[in-house]
Amino acid sequence: MRTPPQNILALLVVMLAITGSIAQTQEANLVSVEQLQSAIRGDESKIQVINFWATWCAPCVKEMPLLEKLHLSDNRVHVRLVSMDMDLDPNPEKVMAFIRRKKLLSEVLILNEKGPSNEWIDRIEKTWSGALPATLVVNNRNGKRKFIERQLQEGELEKLIDEVNN
Amino acid sequence: MRKGWILLGILSAALTAFRPSFTGYEIGDTATDFKLKNVDGTSVSLADYKDAKGFIVVFDCNTCPYSKAYNSRIIALNEKYVSKGFPLIAINASDNSSPGESTDDNISKAKKHTYKFPYLIDETQGIARAYGATNTPHVFVLNRTPQGLKVAYIGTIDDNPRSPDKVTVRYVEDAIDALLSGKEVPVKKTKAIGCTIKWKPA
């Protein structure tokens, strides 16, 4: 029995739709500080760019296109967008909805720490006051790191990456 | 003569290069007084409070979700400690051109929550910079001593922004209770995730 070409076409459309929707609805993983740290430390092949943000934080949302652009344009870099929303709101759905709405392509993680932030902010970065947004750039090959605790300007990420590369 | 100028040039360059960047107060520093405009139109200074044993200075804002989450706890702090000699002074240091942070917004917030404490406007952001405030709400507990107002605690209000009923450590209350009973402040400095103070463009 021969399958009519229309059916094959329909199947193809369905398959494309499925893969398309998988690519679009990226689900953010919930991580502890320890899991985040070992993820950052574990990769020597790429410069690690870790951006701390929250859906309620206007300057974070404003600078996000710079991080997305970096993720798409520079394959020497691994960009992680770490949401701090759960510090205030136990339901991660708002973050998931934000990812879908903005169609974020960078890896998104949601920090899920039970303990008070006073106990873990220093473990991420000693000079961090806890204010958002904040961005950490790490080169595991030479141990160099840069930290910025304010909204990023155009071109700033590229400069930081150059600095940890040299 | 020319050598002198060159030397002076090198010296001033060296001084500029090694001048430590000012990062605000540390525990034990003497806090500066200020004269800032209140939501009722008057000006408020710490010196106005002749009988105060100290102060709870809170850098706050209107739109930050952490400020909202902590609002009733800020009001309760003043209620609990004003009679014990530690009045609360709230200061909005956010760029007042940013949405929701204008003087009118401050006035309506103070009205809505019937503030019984000043809600001041740090228009130049100079006091926030002098204190080293970064987040909102960011608390500085000041203790009056013969040598002036000493910074006794810097940080967050308690250990659970999300749910007041699940708080286990009340940092600000513990600090003031210790000061009132002449004891050492148990935790002098804390950090917390929060909104950044919206700085005016340089």
mmCIF file of C-alpha atoms in Angstrom:
data_model
loop_
_atom_site.group_PDB
_atom_site.id
_atom_site.type_symbol
_atom_site.label_atom_id
_atom_site.label_comp_id
_atom_site.label_asym_id
_atom_site.label_seq_id
_atom_site.Cartn_x
_atom_site.Cartn_y
_atom_site.Cartn_z
ATOM 1 C CA MET A 1 0.000 0.000 0.000
ATOM 2 C CA ARG A 2 1.317 3.375 -0.977
ATOM 3 C CA THR A 3 0.938 6.341 1.309
ATOM 4 C CA PRO A 4 -0.635 9.270 -0.516
ATOM 5 C CA PRO A 5 1.773 12.205 -0.788
ATOM 6 C CA GLN A 6 -0.716 14.490 1.023
ATOM 7 C CA ASN A 7 -0.458 12.312 4.121
ATOM 8 C CA ILE A 8 3.321 12.488 4.117
ATOM 9 C CA LEU A 9 3.092 16.234 3.797
ATOM 10 C CA ALA A 10 0.611 16.411 6.680
ATOM 11 C CA LEU A 11 2.895 14.235 8.808
ATOM 12 C CA LEU A 12 5.820 16.483 8.013
ATOM 13 C CA VAL A 13 3.838 19.555 9.026
ATOM 14 C CA VAL A 14 2.852 17.908 12.321
ATOM 15 C CA MET A 15 6.462 16.887 13.007
ATOM 16 C CA LEU A 16 7.722 20.365 12.263
ATOM 17 C CA ALA A 17 5.094 21.851 14.535
ATOM 18 C CA ILE A 18 6.161 19.526 17.371
ATOM 19 C CA THR A 19 9.875 20.284 17.052
ATOM 20 C CA GLY A 20 9.071 23.961 16.655
ATOM 21 C CA SER A 21 7.031 24.025 19.831
ATOM 22 C CA ILE A 22 9.748 22.144 21.732
ATOM 23 C CA ALA A 23 12.311 24.725 20.665
ATOM 24 C CA GLN A 24 10.026 27.548 21.693
ATOM 25 C CA THR A 25 8.825 26.353 25.068
ATOM 26 C CA GLN A 26 12.173 26.021 26.709
ATOM 27 C CA GLU A 27 11.635 25.101 30.309
ATOM 28 C CA ALA A 28 13.846 26.648 32.931
ATOM 29 C CA ASN A 29 15.435 24.311 35.449
ATOM 30 C CA LEU A 30 15.250 24.996 39.150
ATOM 31 C CA VAL A 31 18.737 25.002 40.696
ATOM 32 C CA SER A 32 20.348 25.465 44.075
ATOM 33 C CA VAL A 33 23.356 27.754 44.573
ATOM 34 C CA GLU A 34 25.539 24.652 44.770
ATOM 35 C CA GLN A 35 24.224 23.290 41.474
ATOM 36 C CA LEU A 36 24.701 26.691 39.863
ATOM 37 C CA GLN A 37 28.271 26.926 41.139
ATOM 38 C CA SER A 38 29.236 23.493 39.878
ATOM 39 C CA ALA A 39 27.656 24.252 36.486
ATOM 40 C CA ILE A 40 29.729 27.433 36.221
ATOM 41 C CA ARG A 41 32.940 25.749 37.392
ATOM 42 C CA GLY A 42 32.485 22.623 35.322
ATOM 43 C CA ASP A 43 33.036 24.140 31.891
ATOM 44 C CA GLU A 44 36.525 25.207 30.815
ATOM 45 C CA SER A 45 35.774 25.296 27.108
ATOM 46 C CA LYS A 46 33.684 28.482 27.243
ATOM 47 C CA ILE A 47 33.599 31.850 28.973
ATOM 48 C CA GLN A 48 30.775 31.723 31.515
ATOM 49 C CA VAL A 49 28.395 34.682 31.548
ATOM 50 C CA ILE A 50 25.894 34.529 34.403
ATOM 51 C CA ASN A 51 23.225 37.202 34.597
ATOM 52 C CA PHE A 52 21.075 37.533 37.722
ATOM 53 C CA TRP A 53 17.631 38.966 37.010
ATOM 54 C CA ALA A 54 13.961 38.858 37.913
ATOM 55 C CA THR A 55 10.736 39.375 35.975
ATOM 56 C CA TRP A 56 9.818 42.381 38.173
ATOM 57 C CA CYS A 57 13.196 44.100 37.601
ATOM 58 C CA ALA A 58 12.874 46.730 34.844
ATOM 59 C CA PRO A 59 16.616 47.327 34.223
ATOM 60 C CA CYS A 60 17.089 43.527 34.022
ATOM 61 C CA VAL A 61 14.459 43.199 31.312
ATOM 62 C CA LYS A 62 15.965 46.180 29.505
ATOM 63 C CA GLU A 63 19.473 44.697 29.323
ATOM 64 C CA MET A 64 18.321 41.177 28.399
ATOM 65 C CA PRO A 65 18.548 41.717 24.596
ATOM 66 C CA LEU A 66 22.298 42.362 25.031
ATOM 67 C CA LEU A 67 22.701 38.938 26.653
ATOM 68 C CA GLU A 68 20.521 37.246 24.041
ATOM 69 C CA LYS A 69 22.579 38.867 21.290
ATOM 70 C CA LEU A 70 25.787 37.651 22.912
ATOM 71 C CA HIS A 71 24.388 34.117 23.209
ATOM 72 C CA LEU A 72 23.522 34.068 19.496
ATOM 73 C CA SER A 73 26.654 35.744 18.173
ATOM 74 C CA ASP A 74 29.558 34.378 20.221
ATOM 75 C CA ASN A 75 30.010 30.609 20.511
ATOM 76 C CA ARG A 76 33.018 31.008 22.845
ATOM 77 C CA VAL A 77 30.532 32.065 25.495
ATOM 78 C CA HIS A 78 27.942 30.209 27.595
ATOM 79 C CA VAL A 79 25.184 32.596 28.714
ATOM 80 C CA ARG A 80 22.982 31.685 31.672
ATOM 81 C CA LEU A 81 20.101 33.877 32.783
ATOM 82 C CA VAL A 82 19.494 33.098 36.456
ATOM 83 C CA SER A 83 16.086 34.222 37.693
ATOM 84 C CA MET A 84 15.859 35.274 41.347
ATOM 85 C CA ASP A 85 12.059 35.468 41.288
ATOM 86 C CA MET A 86 11.550 32.604 43.741
ATOM 87 C CA ASP A 87 13.126 34.654 46.524
ATOM 88 C CA LEU A 88 9.793 36.534 46.623
ATOM 89 C CA ASP A 89 7.357 34.264 44.781
ATOM 90 C CA PRO A 90 7.348 30.487 45.328
ATOM 91 C CA ASN A 91 5.566 29.843 42.015
ATOM 92 C CA PRO A 92 7.977 29.715 39.032
ATOM 93 C CA GLU A 93 5.111 29.980 36.497
ATOM 94 C CA LYS A 94 5.610 33.740 36.082
ATOM 95 C CA VAL A 95 9.182 33.094 34.944
ATOM 96 C CA MET A 96 8.071 30.321 32.566
ATOM 97 C CA ALA A 97 5.455 32.648 31.047
ATOM 98 C CA PHE A 98 8.111 35.363 30.676
ATOM 99 C CA ILE A 99 10.444 32.948 28.838
ATOM 100 C CA ARG A 100 7.644 31.986 26.438
ATOM 101 C CA ARG A 101 6.528 35.587 25.897
ATOM 102 C CA LYS A 102 10.036 36.889 25.215
ATOM 103 C CA LYS A 103 10.999 33.695 23.347
ATOM 104 C CA LEU A 104 14.293 33.586 25.219
ATOM 105 C CA LEU A 105 16.962 31.464 23.576
ATOM 106 C CA SER A 106 19.700 31.604 26.223
ATOM 107 C CA GLU A 107 19.683 29.007 28.973
ATOM 108 C CA VAL A 108 17.418 30.127 31.823
ATOM 109 C CA LEU A 109 17.778 28.810 35.361
ATOM 110 C CA ILE A 110 15.588 29.625 38.343
ATOM 111 C CA LEU A 111 17.386 29.835 41.643
ATOM 112 C CA ASN A 112 15.522 27.849 44.276
ATOM 113 C CA GLU A 113 17.240 28.250 47.615
ATOM 114 C CA LYS A 114 15.391 27.615 50.848
ATOM 115 C CA GLY A 115 17.770 29.489 53.119
ATOM 116 C CA PRO A 116 17.908 33.291 53.568
ATOM 117 C CA SER A 117 19.762 35.112 50.804
ATOM 118 C CA ASN A 118 22.157 36.554 53.405
ATOM 119 C CA GLU A 119 23.611 33.045 53.652
ATOM 120 C CA TRP A 120 24.234 32.459 49.960
ATOM 121 C CA ILE A 121 24.872 35.800 48.180
ATOM 122 C CA ASP A 122 28.538 35.738 49.256
ATOM 123 C CA ARG A 123 28.921 32.205 47.882
ATOM 124 C CA ILE A 124 28.001 33.500 44.433
ATOM 125 C CA GLU A 125 30.053 36.717 44.635
ATOM 126 C CA LYS A 126 31.585 38.370 47.693
ATOM 127 C CA THR A 127 31.315 41.937 46.348
ATOM 128 C CA TRP A 128 27.623 41.579 45.479
ATOM 129 C CA SER A 129 25.187 43.586 47.630
ATOM 130 C CA GLY A 130 22.272 41.527 46.326
ATOM 131 C CA ALA A 131 20.823 44.252 44.095
ATOM 132 C CA LEU A 132 19.536 43.264 40.647
ATOM 133 C CA PRO A 133 20.596 43.188 37.882
ATOM 134 C CA ALA A 134 24.065 41.742 38.349
ATOM 135 C CA THR A 135 26.337 39.960 35.886
ATOM 136 C CA LEU A 136 29.279 37.657 36.478
ATOM 137 C CA VAL A 137 31.828 36.784 33.769
ATOM 138 C CA VAL A 138 34.151 33.858 34.502
ATOM 139 C CA ASN A 139 37.026 32.293 32.578
ATOM 140 C CA ASN A 140 37.723 28.902 34.164
ATOM 141 C CA ARG A 141 40.966 28.456 32.189
ATOM 142 C CA ASN A 142 42.791 31.305 33.944
ATOM 143 C CA GLY A 143 40.497 31.881 36.932
ATOM 144 C CA LYS A 144 39.781 35.480 35.933
ATOM 145 C CA ARG A 145 36.375 36.889 36.837
ATOM 146 C CA LYS A 146 34.541 40.179 36.470
ATOM 147 C CA PHE A 147 31.392 41.274 38.262
ATOM 148 C CA ILE A 148 29.031 44.137 37.471
ATOM 149 C CA GLU A 149 26.169 45.175 39.725
ATOM 150 C CA ARG A 150 24.100 47.446 37.502
ATOM 151 C CA GLN A 151 22.386 47.545 34.130
ATOM 152 C CA LEU A 152 24.765 46.640 31.279
ATOM 153 C CA GLN A 153 25.499 49.113 28.516
ATOM 154 C CA GLU A 154 25.873 48.233 24.835
ATOM 155 C CA GLY A 155 29.361 46.778 24.226
ATOM 156 C CA GLU A 156 30.120 46.266 27.918
ATOM 157 C CA LEU A 157 29.768 42.480 27.879
ATOM 158 C CA GLU A 158 32.210 42.204 24.982
ATOM 159 C CA LYS A 159 34.714 44.332 26.928
ATOM 160 C CA LEU A 160 34.367 42.151 30.030
ATOM 161 C CA ILE A 161 34.884 39.006 27.949
ATOM 162 C CA ASP A 162 38.054 40.495 26.446
ATOM 163 C CA GLU A 163 39.281 41.344 29.945
ATOM 164 C CA VAL A 164 38.901 37.802 31.283
ATOM 165 C CA ASN A 165 40.398 36.396 28.080
ATOM 166 C CA ASN A 166 43.693 38.261 28.397
ATOM 167 C CA MET B 1 60.936 75.342 39.483
ATOM 168 C CA ARG B 2 59.873 73.167 36.586
ATOM 169 C CA LYS B 3 60.990 70.064 38.467
ATOM 170 C CA GLY B 4 58.723 71.116 41.294
ATOM 171 C CA TRP B 5 55.713 71.236 39.005
ATOM 172 C CA ILE B 6 56.525 67.830 37.554
ATOM 173 C CA LEU B 7 56.869 66.395 41.039
ATOM 174 C CA LEU B 8 53.566 67.969 42.036
ATOM 175 C CA GLY B 9 51.979 66.472 38.941
ATOM 176 C CA ILE B 10 53.276 62.996 39.741
ATOM 177 C CA LEU B 11 52.186 63.341 43.335
ATOM 178 C CA SER B 12 48.645 64.413 42.496
ATOM 179 C CA ALA B 13 48.373 61.655 39.882
ATOM 180 C CA ALA B 14 49.508 59.133 42.482
ATOM 181 C CA LEU B 15 47.037 60.475 45.023
ATOM 182 C CA THR B 16 44.162 60.221 42.558
ATOM 183 C CA ALA B 17 45.172 56.710 41.566
ATOM 184 C CA PHE B 18 45.358 55.414 45.116
ATOM 185 C CA ARG B 19 42.378 57.253 46.559
ATOM 186 C CA PRO B 20 40.111 54.503 47.790
ATOM 187 C CA SER B 21 36.707 54.524 46.134
ATOM 188 C CA PHE B 22 34.095 55.503 48.704
ATOM 189 C CA THR B 23 31.718 52.678 49.330
ATOM 190 C CA GLY B 24 29.541 54.044 52.129
ATOM 191 C CA TYR B 25 29.440 53.271 55.805
ATOM 192 C CA GLU B 26 30.891 50.356 57.682
ATOM 193 C CA ILE B 27 29.817 49.283 61.156
ATOM 194 C CA GLY B 28 31.081 51.783 63.741
ATOM 195 C CA ASP B 29 31.282 54.720 61.331
ATOM 196 C CA THR B 30 29.702 58.025 62.336
ATOM 197 C CA ALA B 31 26.586 58.654 60.263
ATOM 198 C CA THR B 32 25.982 62.074 58.809
ATOM 199 C CA ASP B 33 22.847 64.028 59.581
ATOM 200 C CA PHE B 34 20.782 65.420 56.714
ATOM 201 C CA LYS B 35 18.043 67.901 55.998
ATOM 202 C CA LEU B 36 15.584 66.376 53.563
ATOM 203 C CA LYS B 37 12.097 67.272 52.462
ATOM 204 C CA ASN B 38 9.263 65.236 53.927
ATOM 205 C CA VAL B 39 5.999 64.269 52.210
ATOM 206 C CA ASP B 40 4.199 66.911 54.332
ATOM 207 C CA GLY B 41 6.389 69.684 52.912
ATOM 208 C CA THR B 42 8.498 70.195 56.037
ATOM 209 C CA SER B 43 12.220 69.496 56.282
ATOM 210 C CA VAL B 44 13.445 66.757 58.592
ATOM 211 C CA SER B 45 16.849 66.308 60.241
ATOM 212 C CA LEU B 46 18.004 63.679 62.713
ATOM 213 C CA ALA B 47 18.966 66.595 64.980
ATOM 214 C CA ASP B 48 15.232 67.365 65.335
ATOM 215 C CA TYR B 49 14.897 64.250 67.494
ATOM 216 C CA LYS B 50 16.516 65.466 70.700
ATOM 217 C CA ASP B 51 15.478 62.482 72.819
ATOM 218 C CA ALA B 52 16.124 59.704 70.334
ATOM 219 C CA LYS B 53 18.537 56.983 71.435
ATOM 220 C CA GLY B 54 19.060 56.124 67.818
ATOM 221 C CA PHE B 55 17.327 55.701 64.476
ATOM 222 C CA ILE B 56 16.090 53.118 62.028
ATOM 223 C CA VAL B 57 16.979 54.712 58.680
ATOM 224 C CA VAL B 58 15.314 52.831 55.811
ATOM 225 C CA PHE B 59 16.147 53.547 52.176
ATOM 226 C CA ASP B 60 12.921 52.560 50.461
ATOM 227 C CA CYS B 61 10.969 53.164 47.275
ATOM 228 C CA ASN B 62 7.424 52.871 45.959
ATOM 229 C CA THR B 63 7.532 50.424 43.090
ATOM 230 C CA CYS B 64 10.042 47.762 44.208
ATOM 231 C CA PRO B 65 8.280 44.452 45.011
ATOM 232 C CA TYR B 66 10.601 43.940 48.002
ATOM 233 C CA SER B 67 9.546 47.344 49.345
ATOM 234 C CA LYS B 68 5.928 46.312 48.895
ATOM 235 C CA ALA B 69 6.510 42.968 50.580
ATOM 236 C CA TYR B 70 8.165 44.699 53.531
ATOM 237 C CA ASN B 71 5.851 47.725 53.816
ATOM 238 C CA SER B 72 3.727 46.477 56.706
ATOM 239 C CA ARG B 73 6.870 45.268 58.491
ATOM 240 C CA ILE B 74 8.436 48.741 58.119
ATOM 241 C CA ILE B 75 5.328 50.332 59.636
ATOM 242 C CA ALA B 76 5.385 47.766 62.469
ATOM 243 C CA LEU B 77 9.073 48.489 63.175
ATOM 244 C CA ASN B 78 8.315 52.161 63.770
ATOM 245 C CA GLU B 79 5.304 51.296 65.935
ATOM 246 C CA LYS B 80 7.362 48.963 68.083
ATOM 247 C CA TYR B 81 10.466 51.118 68.497
ATOM 248 C CA VAL B 82 9.420 54.785 68.340
ATOM 249 C CA SER B 83 8.334 54.677 72.001
ATOM 250 C CA LYS B 84 11.596 52.938 72.902
ATOM 251 C CA GLY B 85 13.612 55.831 71.485
ATOM 252 C CA PHE B 86 14.375 54.452 68.000
ATOM 253 C CA PRO B 87 12.129 56.279 65.515
ATOM 254 C CA LEU B 88 12.064 55.096 61.912
ATOM 255 C CA ILE B 89 13.024 57.463 59.096
ATOM 256 C CA ALA B 90 12.169 56.306 55.566
ATOM 257 C CA ILE B 91 14.018 57.876 52.653
ATOM 258 C CA ASN B 92 13.200 57.476 48.976
ATOM 259 C CA ALA B 93 16.480 57.956 47.135
ATOM 260 C CA SER B 94 15.329 56.639 43.759
ATOM 261 C CA ASP B 95 15.653 58.864 40.724
ATOM 262 C CA ASN B 96 12.355 60.743 41.066
ATOM 263 C CA SER B 97 11.931 60.855 37.291
ATOM 264 C CA SER B 98 11.527 57.072 37.164
ATOM 265 C CA PRO B 99 7.927 55.806 36.982
ATOM 266 C CA GLY B 100 6.128 55.664 40.326
ATOM 267 C CA GLU B 101 8.927 57.389 42.255
ATOM 268 C CA SER B 102 7.914 61.060 42.042
ATOM 269 C CA THR B 103 7.209 63.283 45.043
ATOM 270 C CA ASP B 104 3.472 62.887 44.395
ATOM 271 C CA ASP B 105 3.845 59.098 44.416
ATOM 272 C CA ASN B 106 5.661 59.340 47.760
ATOM 273 C CA ILE B 107 2.875 61.512 49.168
ATOM 274 C CA SER B 108 0.141 59.117 48.084
ATOM 275 C CA LYS B 109 2.025 56.092 49.445
ATOM 276 C CA ALA B 110 2.518 57.760 52.830
ATOM 277 C CA LYS B 111 -1.178 58.705 52.878
ATOM 278 C CA LYS B 112 -2.433 55.308 51.768
ATOM 279 C CA HIS B 113 -0.518 53.526 54.526
ATOM 280 C CA THR B 114 -0.999 56.360 57.080
ATOM 281 C CA TYR B 115 2.709 56.675 57.767
ATOM 282 C CA LYS B 116 3.410 57.920 61.283
ATOM 283 C CA PHE B 117 7.057 58.481 60.377
ATOM 284 C CA PRO B 118 8.759 60.767 57.862
ATOM 285 C CA TYR B 119 9.075 59.642 54.263
ATOM 286 C CA LEU B 120 11.859 61.858 52.950
ATOM 287 C CA ILE B 121 13.064 62.577 49.458
ATOM 288 C CA ASP B 122 16.793 62.360 48.788
ATOM 289 C CA GLU B 123 16.609 64.382 45.617
ATOM 290 C CA THR B 124 20.344 64.563 44.895
ATOM 291 C CA GLN B 125 20.819 60.922 46.063
ATOM 292 C CA GLY B 126 23.700 62.296 48.128
ATOM 293 C CA ILE B 127 22.558 60.736 51.401
ATOM 294 C CA ALA B 128 22.073 57.304 49.813
ATOM 295 C CA ARG B 129 25.609 57.562 48.406
ATOM 296 C CA ALA B 130 27.076 58.764 51.714
ATOM 297 C CA TYR B 131 25.438 55.877 53.579
ATOM 298 C CA GLY B 132 26.255 53.374 50.847
ATOM 299 C CA ALA B 133 22.665 52.286 50.308
ATOM 300 C CA THR B 134 22.331 49.963 47.306
ATOM 301 C CA ASN B 135 19.023 48.131 47.615
ATOM 302 C CA THR B 136 15.512 48.824 48.720
ATOM 303 C CA PRO B 137 14.568 48.441 51.475
ATOM 304 C CA HIS B 138 18.074 48.915 52.916
ATOM 305 C CA VAL B 139 18.228 49.519 56.676
ATOM 306 C CA PHE B 140 20.829 51.410 58.718
ATOM 307 C CA VAL B 141 20.383 51.245 62.503
ATOM 308 C CA LEU B 142 22.107 54.221 64.136
ATOM 309 C CA ASN B 143 23.017 54.349 67.816
ATOM 310 C CA ARG B 144 23.488 57.652 69.628
ATOM 311 C CA THR B 145 26.780 57.794 71.535
ATOM 312 C CA PRO B 146 28.727 60.711 73.070
ATOM 313 C CA GLN B 147 30.860 60.536 69.895
ATOM 314 C CA GLY B 148 27.874 60.906 67.578
ATOM 315 C CA LEU B 149 25.493 58.607 65.725
ATOM 316 C CA LYS B 150 27.290 55.328 65.161
ATOM 317 C CA VAL B 151 26.230 52.802 62.523
ATOM 318 C CA ALA B 152 25.280 49.654 64.460
ATOM 319 C CA TYR B 153 23.580 47.534 61.793
ATOM 320 C CA ILE B 154 23.409 47.556 57.990
ATOM 321 C CA GLY B 155 21.236 45.306 55.892
ATOM 322 C CA THR B 156 17.874 43.693 55.483
ATOM 323 C CA ILE B 157 14.932 43.625 57.913
ATOM 324 C CA ASP B 158 14.641 39.880 58.441
ATOM 325 C CA ASP B 159 15.444 36.546 56.838
ATOM 326 C CA ASN B 160 12.254 35.947 54.839
ATOM 327 C CA PRO B 161 11.016 38.555 52.346
ATOM 328 C CA ARG B 162 8.467 36.111 50.925
ATOM 329 C CA SER B 163 6.418 35.263 54.018
ATOM 330 C CA PRO B 164 6.409 37.299 57.241
ATOM 331 C CA ASP B 165 5.021 34.317 59.164
ATOM 332 C CA LYS B 166 8.040 32.196 58.254
ATOM 333 C CA VAL B 167 10.639 34.683 59.497
ATOM 334 C CA THR B 168 13.099 33.083 61.898
ATOM 335 C CA VAL B 169 15.633 35.897 62.391
ATOM 336 C CA ARG B 170 14.621 39.546 62.798
ATOM 337 C CA TYR B 171 17.959 41.265 62.182
ATOM 338 C CA VAL B 172 16.811 44.873 62.782
ATOM 339 C CA GLU B 173 14.788 44.059 65.909
ATOM 340 C CA ASP B 174 17.633 41.953 67.294
ATOM 341 C CA ALA B 175 20.065 44.823 66.691
ATOM 342 C CA ILE B 176 17.915 47.437 68.466
ATOM 343 C CA ASP B 177 17.001 45.089 71.323
ATOM 344 C CA ALA B 178 20.716 44.478 71.871
ATOM 345 C CA LEU B 179 21.490 48.225 71.825
ATOM 346 C CA LEU B 180 18.634 48.906 74.281
ATOM 347 C CA SER B 181 19.975 46.347 76.727
ATOM 348 C CA GLY B 182 23.595 47.391 76.299
ATOM 349 C CA LYS B 183 24.577 44.148 74.557
ATOM 350 C CA GLU B 184 26.593 43.465 71.441
ATOM 351 C CA VAL B 185 24.534 43.506 68.233
ATOM 352 C CA PRO B 186 24.381 39.784 67.264
ATOM 353 C CA VAL B 187 24.403 40.181 63.455
ATOM 354 C CA LYS B 188 25.807 43.532 62.331
ATOM 355 C CA LYS B 189 25.632 43.218 58.578
ATOM 356 C CA THR B 190 23.457 41.265 56.183
ATOM 357 C CA LYS B 191 22.873 41.060 52.471
ATOM 358 C CA ALA B 192 19.646 40.428 50.636
ATOM 359 C CA ILE B 193 18.397 40.175 47.087
ATOM 360 C CA GLY B 194 16.566 43.371 46.241
ATOM 361 C CA CYS B 195 15.863 46.154 43.820
ATOM 362 C CA THR B 196 18.744 48.412 43.052
ATOM 363 C CA ILE B 197 18.285 52.079 43.942
ATOM 364 C CA LYS B 198 17.460 53.741 40.630
ATOM 365 C CA TRP B 199 20.429 56.088 40.218
ATOM 366 C CA LYS B 200 20.166 59.215 38.140
ATOM 367 C CA PRO B 201 22.205 59.051 34.943
ATOM 368 C CA ALA B 202 25.693 60.412 35.687
#
